[in-house]
Tab-separated table of C-alpha atoms in Angstrom:
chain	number	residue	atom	x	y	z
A	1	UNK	CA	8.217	15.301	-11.559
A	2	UNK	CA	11.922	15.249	-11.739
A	3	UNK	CA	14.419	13.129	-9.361
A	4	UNK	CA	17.796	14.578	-8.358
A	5	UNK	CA	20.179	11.791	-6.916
A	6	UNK	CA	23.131	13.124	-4.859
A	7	UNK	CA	24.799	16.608	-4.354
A	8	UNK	CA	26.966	16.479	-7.666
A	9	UNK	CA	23.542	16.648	-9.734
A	10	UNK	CA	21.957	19.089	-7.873
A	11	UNK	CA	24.921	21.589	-8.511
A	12	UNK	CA	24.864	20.477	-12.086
A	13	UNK	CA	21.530	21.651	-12.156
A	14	UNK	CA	21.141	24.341	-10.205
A	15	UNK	CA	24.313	26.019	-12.724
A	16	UNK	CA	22.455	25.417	-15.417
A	17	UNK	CA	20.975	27.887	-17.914
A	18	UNK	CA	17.400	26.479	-17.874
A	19	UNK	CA	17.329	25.158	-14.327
A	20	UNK	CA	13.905	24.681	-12.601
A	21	UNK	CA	15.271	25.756	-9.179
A	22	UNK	CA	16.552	29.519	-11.176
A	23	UNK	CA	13.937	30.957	-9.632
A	24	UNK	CA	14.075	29.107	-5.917
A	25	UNK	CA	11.244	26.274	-4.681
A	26	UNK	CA	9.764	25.625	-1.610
A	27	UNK	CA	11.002	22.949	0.134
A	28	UNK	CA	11.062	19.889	2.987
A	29	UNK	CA	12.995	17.639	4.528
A	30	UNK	CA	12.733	14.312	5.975
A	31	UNK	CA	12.057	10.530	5.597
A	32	UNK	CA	8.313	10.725	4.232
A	33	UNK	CA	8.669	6.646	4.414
A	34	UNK	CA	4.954	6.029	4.265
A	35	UNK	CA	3.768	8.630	2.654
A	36	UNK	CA	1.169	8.919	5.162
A	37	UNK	CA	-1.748	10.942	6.040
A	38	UNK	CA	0.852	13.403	7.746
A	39	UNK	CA	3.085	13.574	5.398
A	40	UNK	CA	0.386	14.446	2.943
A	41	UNK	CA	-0.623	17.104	4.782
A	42	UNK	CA	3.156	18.734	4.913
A	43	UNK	CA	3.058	17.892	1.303
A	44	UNK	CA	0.266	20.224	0.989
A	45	UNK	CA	1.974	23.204	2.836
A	46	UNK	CA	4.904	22.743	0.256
A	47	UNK	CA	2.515	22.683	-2.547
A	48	UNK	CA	0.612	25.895	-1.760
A	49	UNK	CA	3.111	28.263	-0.854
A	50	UNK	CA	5.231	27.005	-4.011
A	51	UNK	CA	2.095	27.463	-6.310
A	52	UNK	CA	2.128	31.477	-4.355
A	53	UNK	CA	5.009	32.133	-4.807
A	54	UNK	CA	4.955	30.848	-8.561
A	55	UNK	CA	8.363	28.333	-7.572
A	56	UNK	CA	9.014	24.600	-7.889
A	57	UNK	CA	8.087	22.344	-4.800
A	58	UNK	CA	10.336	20.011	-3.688
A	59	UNK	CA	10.865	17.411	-1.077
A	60	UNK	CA	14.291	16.232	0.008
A	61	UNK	CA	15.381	12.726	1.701
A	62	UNK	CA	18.221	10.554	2.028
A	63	UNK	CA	19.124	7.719	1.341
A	64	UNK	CA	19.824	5.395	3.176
A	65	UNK	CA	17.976	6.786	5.700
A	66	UNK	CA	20.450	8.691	8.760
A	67	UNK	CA	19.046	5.542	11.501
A	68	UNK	CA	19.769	2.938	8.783
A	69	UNK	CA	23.288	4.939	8.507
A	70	UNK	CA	24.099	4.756	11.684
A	71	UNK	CA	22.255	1.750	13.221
A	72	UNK	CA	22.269	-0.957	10.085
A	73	UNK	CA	20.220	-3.877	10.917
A	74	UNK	CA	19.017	-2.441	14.469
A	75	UNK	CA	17.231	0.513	12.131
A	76	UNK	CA	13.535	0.747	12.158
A	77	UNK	CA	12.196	-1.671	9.251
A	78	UNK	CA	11.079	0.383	6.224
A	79	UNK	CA	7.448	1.439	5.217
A	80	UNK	CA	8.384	1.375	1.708
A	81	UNK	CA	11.386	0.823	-0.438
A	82	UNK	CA	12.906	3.769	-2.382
A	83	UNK	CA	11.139	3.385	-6.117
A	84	UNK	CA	7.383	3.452	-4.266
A	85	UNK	CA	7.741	6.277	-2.232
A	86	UNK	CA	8.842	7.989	-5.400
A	87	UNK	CA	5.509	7.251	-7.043
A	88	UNK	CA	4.217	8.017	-4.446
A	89	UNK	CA	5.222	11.867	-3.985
A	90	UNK	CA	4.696	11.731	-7.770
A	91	UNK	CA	1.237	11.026	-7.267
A	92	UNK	CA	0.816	13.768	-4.244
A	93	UNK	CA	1.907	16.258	-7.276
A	94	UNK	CA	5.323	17.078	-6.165
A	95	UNK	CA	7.744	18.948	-8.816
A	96	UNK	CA	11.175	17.807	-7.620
A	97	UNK	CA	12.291	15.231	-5.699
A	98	UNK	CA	16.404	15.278	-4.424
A	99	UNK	CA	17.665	11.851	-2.520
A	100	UNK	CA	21.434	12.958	-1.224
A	101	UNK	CA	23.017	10.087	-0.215
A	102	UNK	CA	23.701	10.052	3.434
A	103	UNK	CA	27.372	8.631	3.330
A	104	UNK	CA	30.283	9.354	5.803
A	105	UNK	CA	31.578	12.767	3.654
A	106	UNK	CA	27.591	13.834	3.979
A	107	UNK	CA	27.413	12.965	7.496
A	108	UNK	CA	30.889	15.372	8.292
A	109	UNK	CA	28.857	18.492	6.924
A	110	UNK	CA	28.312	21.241	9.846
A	111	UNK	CA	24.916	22.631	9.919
A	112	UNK	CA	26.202	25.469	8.152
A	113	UNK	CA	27.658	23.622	5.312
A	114	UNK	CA	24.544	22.125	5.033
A	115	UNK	CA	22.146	25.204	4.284
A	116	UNK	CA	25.371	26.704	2.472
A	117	UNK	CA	25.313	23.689	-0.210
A	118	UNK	CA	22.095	22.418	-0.284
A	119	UNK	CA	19.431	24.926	0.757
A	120	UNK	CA	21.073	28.275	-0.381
A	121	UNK	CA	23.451	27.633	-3.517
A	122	UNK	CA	21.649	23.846	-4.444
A	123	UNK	CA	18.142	24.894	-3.961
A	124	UNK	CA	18.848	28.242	-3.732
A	125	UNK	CA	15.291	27.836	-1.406
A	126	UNK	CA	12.912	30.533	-1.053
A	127	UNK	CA	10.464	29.004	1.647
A	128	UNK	CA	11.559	26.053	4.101
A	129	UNK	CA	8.934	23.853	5.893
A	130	UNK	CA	10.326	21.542	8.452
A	131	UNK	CA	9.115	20.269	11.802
A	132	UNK	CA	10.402	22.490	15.068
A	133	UNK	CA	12.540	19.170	16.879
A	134	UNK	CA	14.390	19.382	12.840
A	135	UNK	CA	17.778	18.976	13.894
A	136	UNK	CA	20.323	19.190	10.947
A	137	UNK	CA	24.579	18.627	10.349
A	138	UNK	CA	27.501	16.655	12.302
A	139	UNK	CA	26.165	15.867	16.152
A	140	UNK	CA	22.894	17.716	15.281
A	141	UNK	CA	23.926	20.798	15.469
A	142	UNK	CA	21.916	22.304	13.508
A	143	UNK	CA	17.749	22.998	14.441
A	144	UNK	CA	14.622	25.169	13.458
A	145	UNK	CA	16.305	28.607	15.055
A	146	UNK	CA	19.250	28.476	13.307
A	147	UNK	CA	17.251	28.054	9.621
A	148	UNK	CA	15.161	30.932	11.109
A	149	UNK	CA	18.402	33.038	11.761
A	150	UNK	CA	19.908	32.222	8.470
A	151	UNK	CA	16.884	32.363	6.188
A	152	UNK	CA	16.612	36.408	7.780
A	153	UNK	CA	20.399	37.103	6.366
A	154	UNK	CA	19.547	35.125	2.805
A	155	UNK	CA	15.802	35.617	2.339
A	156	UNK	CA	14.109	32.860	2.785
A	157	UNK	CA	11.531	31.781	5.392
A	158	UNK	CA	10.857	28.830	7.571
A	159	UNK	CA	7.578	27.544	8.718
A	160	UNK	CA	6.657	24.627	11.397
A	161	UNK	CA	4.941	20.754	9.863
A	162	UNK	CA	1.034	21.217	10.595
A	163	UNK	CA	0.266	18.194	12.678
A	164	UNK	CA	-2.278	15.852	11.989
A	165	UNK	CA	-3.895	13.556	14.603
A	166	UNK	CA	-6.005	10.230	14.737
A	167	UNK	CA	-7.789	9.286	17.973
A	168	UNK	CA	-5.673	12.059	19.190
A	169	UNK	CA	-2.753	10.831	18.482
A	170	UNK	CA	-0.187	12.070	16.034
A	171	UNK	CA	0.344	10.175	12.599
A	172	UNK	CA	4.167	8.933	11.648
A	173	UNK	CA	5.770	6.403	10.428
A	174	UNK	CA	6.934	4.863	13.612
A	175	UNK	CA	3.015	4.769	15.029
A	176	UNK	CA	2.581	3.222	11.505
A	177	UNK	CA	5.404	0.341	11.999
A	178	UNK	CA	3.675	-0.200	15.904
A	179	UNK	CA	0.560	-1.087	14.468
A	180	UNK	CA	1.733	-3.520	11.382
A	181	UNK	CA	3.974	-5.023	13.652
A	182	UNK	CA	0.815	-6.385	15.295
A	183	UNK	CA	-1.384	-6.585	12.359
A	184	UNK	CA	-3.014	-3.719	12.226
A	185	UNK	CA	-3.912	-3.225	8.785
A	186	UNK	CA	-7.545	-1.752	9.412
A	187	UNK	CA	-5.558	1.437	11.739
A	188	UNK	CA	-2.595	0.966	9.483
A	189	UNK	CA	-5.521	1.869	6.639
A	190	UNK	CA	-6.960	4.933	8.325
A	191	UNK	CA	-2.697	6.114	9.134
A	192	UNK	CA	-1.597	6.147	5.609
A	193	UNK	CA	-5.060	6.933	3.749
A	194	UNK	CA	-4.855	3.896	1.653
A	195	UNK	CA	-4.770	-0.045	2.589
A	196	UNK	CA	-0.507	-1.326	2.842
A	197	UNK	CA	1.212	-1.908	0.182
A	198	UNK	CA	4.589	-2.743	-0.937
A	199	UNK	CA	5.840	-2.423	-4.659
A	200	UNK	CA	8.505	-4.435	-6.642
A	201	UNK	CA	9.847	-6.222	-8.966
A	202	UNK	CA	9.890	-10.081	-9.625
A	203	UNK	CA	12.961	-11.609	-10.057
A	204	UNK	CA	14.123	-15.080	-10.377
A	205	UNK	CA	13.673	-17.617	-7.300
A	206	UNK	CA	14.776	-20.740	-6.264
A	207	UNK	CA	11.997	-22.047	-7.963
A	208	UNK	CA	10.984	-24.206	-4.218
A	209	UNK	CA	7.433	-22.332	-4.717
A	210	UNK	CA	6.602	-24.071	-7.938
A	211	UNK	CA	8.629	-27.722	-6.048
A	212	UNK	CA	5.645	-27.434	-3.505
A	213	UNK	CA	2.670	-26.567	-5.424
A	214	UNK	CA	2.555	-22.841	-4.707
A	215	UNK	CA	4.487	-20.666	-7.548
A	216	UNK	CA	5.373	-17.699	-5.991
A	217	UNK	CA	6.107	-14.134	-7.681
A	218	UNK	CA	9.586	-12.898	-5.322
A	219	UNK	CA	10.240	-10.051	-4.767
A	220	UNK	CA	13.061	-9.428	-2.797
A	221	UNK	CA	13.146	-6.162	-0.247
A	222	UNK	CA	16.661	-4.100	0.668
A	223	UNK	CA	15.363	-4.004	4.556
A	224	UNK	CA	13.373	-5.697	6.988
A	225	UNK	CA	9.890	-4.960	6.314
A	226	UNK	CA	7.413	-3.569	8.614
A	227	UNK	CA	5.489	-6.561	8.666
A	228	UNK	CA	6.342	-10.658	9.052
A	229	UNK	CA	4.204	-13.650	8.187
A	230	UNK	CA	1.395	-14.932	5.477
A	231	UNK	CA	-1.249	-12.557	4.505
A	232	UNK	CA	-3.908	-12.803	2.327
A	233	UNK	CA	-3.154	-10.309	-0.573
A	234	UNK	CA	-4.242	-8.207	-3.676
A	235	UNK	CA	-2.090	-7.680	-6.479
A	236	UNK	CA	-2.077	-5.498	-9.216
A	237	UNK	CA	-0.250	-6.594	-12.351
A	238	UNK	CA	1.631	-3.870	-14.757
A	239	UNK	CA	-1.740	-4.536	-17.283
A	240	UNK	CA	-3.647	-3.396	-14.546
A	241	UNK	CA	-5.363	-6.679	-13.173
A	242	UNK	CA	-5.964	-7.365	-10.425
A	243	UNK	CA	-5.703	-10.870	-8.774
A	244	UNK	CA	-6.280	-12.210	-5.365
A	245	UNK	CA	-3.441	-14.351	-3.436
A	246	UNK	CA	-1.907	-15.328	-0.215
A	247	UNK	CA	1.769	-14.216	0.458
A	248	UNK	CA	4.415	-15.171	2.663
A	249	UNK	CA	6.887	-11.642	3.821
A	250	UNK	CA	10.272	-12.215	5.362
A	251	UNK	CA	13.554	-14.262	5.661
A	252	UNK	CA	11.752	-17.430	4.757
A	253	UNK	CA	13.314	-19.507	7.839
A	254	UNK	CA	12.437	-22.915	6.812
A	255	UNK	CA	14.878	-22.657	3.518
A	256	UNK	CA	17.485	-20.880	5.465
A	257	UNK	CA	16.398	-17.414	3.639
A	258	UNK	CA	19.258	-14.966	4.000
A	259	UNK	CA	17.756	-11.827	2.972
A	260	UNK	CA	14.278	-10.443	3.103
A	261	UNK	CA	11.552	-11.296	0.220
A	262	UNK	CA	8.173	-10.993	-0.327
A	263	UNK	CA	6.837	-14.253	-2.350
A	264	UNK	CA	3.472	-13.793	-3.851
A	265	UNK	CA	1.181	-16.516	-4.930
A	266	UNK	CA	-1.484	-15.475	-7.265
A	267	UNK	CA	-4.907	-17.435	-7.027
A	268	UNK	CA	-5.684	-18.888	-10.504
A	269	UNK	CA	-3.380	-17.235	-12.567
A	270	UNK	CA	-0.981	-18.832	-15.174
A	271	UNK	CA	1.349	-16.979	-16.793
A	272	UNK	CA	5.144	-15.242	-16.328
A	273	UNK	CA	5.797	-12.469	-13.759
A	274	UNK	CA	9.565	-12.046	-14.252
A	275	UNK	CA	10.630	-8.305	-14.635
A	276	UNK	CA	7.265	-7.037	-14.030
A	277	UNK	CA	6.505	-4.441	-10.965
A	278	UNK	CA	3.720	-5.597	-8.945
A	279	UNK	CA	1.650	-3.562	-6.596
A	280	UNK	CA	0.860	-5.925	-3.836
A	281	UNK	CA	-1.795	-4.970	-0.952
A	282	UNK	CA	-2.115	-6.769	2.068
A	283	UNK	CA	-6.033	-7.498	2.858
A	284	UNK	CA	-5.946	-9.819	6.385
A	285	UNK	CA	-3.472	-11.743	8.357
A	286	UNK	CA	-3.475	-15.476	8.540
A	287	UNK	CA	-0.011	-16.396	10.683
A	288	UNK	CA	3.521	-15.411	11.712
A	289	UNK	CA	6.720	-16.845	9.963
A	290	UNK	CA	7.725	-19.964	11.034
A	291	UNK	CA	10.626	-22.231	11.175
A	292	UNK	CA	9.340	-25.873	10.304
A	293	UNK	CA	11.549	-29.291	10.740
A	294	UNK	CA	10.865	-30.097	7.783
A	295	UNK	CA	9.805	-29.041	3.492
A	296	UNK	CA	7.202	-31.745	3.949
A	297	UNK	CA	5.809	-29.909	6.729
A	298	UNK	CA	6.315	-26.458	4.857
A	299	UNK	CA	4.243	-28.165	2.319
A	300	UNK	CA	1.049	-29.360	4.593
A	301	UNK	CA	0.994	-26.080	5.767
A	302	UNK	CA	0.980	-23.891	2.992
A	303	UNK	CA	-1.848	-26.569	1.645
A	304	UNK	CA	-4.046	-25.086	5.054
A	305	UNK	CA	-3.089	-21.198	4.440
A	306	UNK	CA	-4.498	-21.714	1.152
A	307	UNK	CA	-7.871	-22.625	2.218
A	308	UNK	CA	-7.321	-20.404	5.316
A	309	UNK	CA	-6.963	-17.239	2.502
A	310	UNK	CA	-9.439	-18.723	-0.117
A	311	UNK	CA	-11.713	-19.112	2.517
A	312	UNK	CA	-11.383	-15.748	4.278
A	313	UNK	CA	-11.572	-13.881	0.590
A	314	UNK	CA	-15.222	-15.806	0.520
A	315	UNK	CA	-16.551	-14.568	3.100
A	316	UNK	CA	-14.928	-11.230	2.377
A	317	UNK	CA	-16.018	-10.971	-1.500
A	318	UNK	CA	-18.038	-7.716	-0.833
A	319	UNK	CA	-15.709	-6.313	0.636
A	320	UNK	CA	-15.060	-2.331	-0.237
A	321	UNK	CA	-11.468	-2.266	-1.845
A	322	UNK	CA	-9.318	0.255	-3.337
């Protein structure tokens, strides 16, 4: 799979002699934060009528995100940061991914610039899939009739997002964030197709972990994540092994934490995590964040989540996992 970042590359490529997109692709548009069973399913539509029509598929986002553009901290949190949902569409078989960076010079395009740049002389796009509330260019101009109109002058087609429902209800990523924001992780599960997980890589702490008995892998996170408090965990290492652990996720309010992280403490493991990407799932959750008076207290009560998680993960040992 090959990433495009930003409009310059794209045109780079696309004026190329050897370029993939020579020949046109099938394409979509969106956020695909999650990854989830929905987005799979679009994902498929892209990847079929690419394979027919013998063309590249590719899926387009931005980054960051237009509501994290326009409404900062008030945006939704984020499903995933920006390296994992790449593997991610890597691993749903995708050929091209393009991020355009959604900046105030992006956000001036009309509707028409926008298929004029991107979809007809970028992509130079032969088959469009997009959902029919799609709306597209400065104030939203743009929607699903006007691709339809456009595509019939330059030759390309545009076809609606299949929709896919559980308990009747359609999957996204904000029906996602509803149910992780109250611990949902067994609907969360059945949403995305896979138990939650967040990606990343360890970097240096302020060591307090390793002060009060519990060294913690950190991994610090762009956004607000979907999800707040301690967790019992799984982690996959870059060797491959996996190890069980208890995790604390967000601004760490007893140590004045400024910016969101996700510290990871690894059940009887020894060893250096620094630089390494782990793959961290979250199995069952033991508490909210919260503010104590005091490290000492911090201390007594990480001492109780650890038998809390050790003690849940017993009587959870045959549990199916993947």
């Amino acid at each position: 799979m090959r990433l495009i970042r930003g409009l310059t590359n794209l045109k780079r490529l696309s004026a190329s002699a050897d370029s993939p997109l020579a020949g046109g692709c099938v394409a979509t548009i969106g956020n695909f934060d999650g990854v989830h069973l929905g987005h799979k399913t679009i994902i498929e539509q892209v990847r079929q009528k690419a394979v027919e029509l013998g063309v590249p598929s590719v899926v387009m986002f931005f980054e960051p995100q237009p509501r994290e553009f326009f409404q900062g901290s008030e945006a939704p949190p984020r499903l995933m940061p920006f390296r994992q949902k790449y593997e991610a569409l890597l691993a749903e078989g995708i050929d091209i991914v393009l991020c355009i960076g959604f900046d105030d010079t992006f956000r001036s395009f009309s509707a028409m610039d926008f298929i004029e740049n991107v979809l007809i002389h970028g992509l130079a796009v032969r088959h469009l899939v997009v959902g029919d509330d799609f709306r597209f260019g400065c104030d939203r101009a743009g929607d699903f009739r006007l691709l339809e109109q456009v595509g019939q002058e330059h030759d390309f087609t545009v076809e609606n997002t299949r929709t896919v429902t559980v308990d009747g209800e359609r999957v996204s990523s904000t029906r996602v964030r509803k149910v992780l924001n109250v611990n949902g992780l067994e609907e969360a599960e059945r949403l995305l197709g896979h138990p939650y997980r967040i990606h990343g890589r360890v970097v240096y702490g302020r060591q307090l972990g390793r002060q009060l008995g519990a060294p913690t892998a950190n991994i610090l996170l762009n956004r607000m994540p979907a999800l707040r408090g301690v967790y019992v965990v799984r982690a996959r290492l870059e060797t491959g092994e996996w190890q069980d652990g208890i995790a604390n996720i967000g601004l760490r309010p007893t140590v004045d934490g400024k910016r969101p992280a996700l510290e990871v403490h690894l059940f009887d493991f020894a060893g250096t995590l620094y630089g390494q990407h782990l793959n961290v799932v979250f199995r069952h959750g033991l508490r909210d964040e919260v503010k104590f008076d005091s490290v000492d207290e911090l201390r007594q009560q990480i001492a109780r989540d650890f038998g809390h998680a050790r003690a849940w993960l017993a009587d959870n040992s045959a549990q199916p996992f993947n």
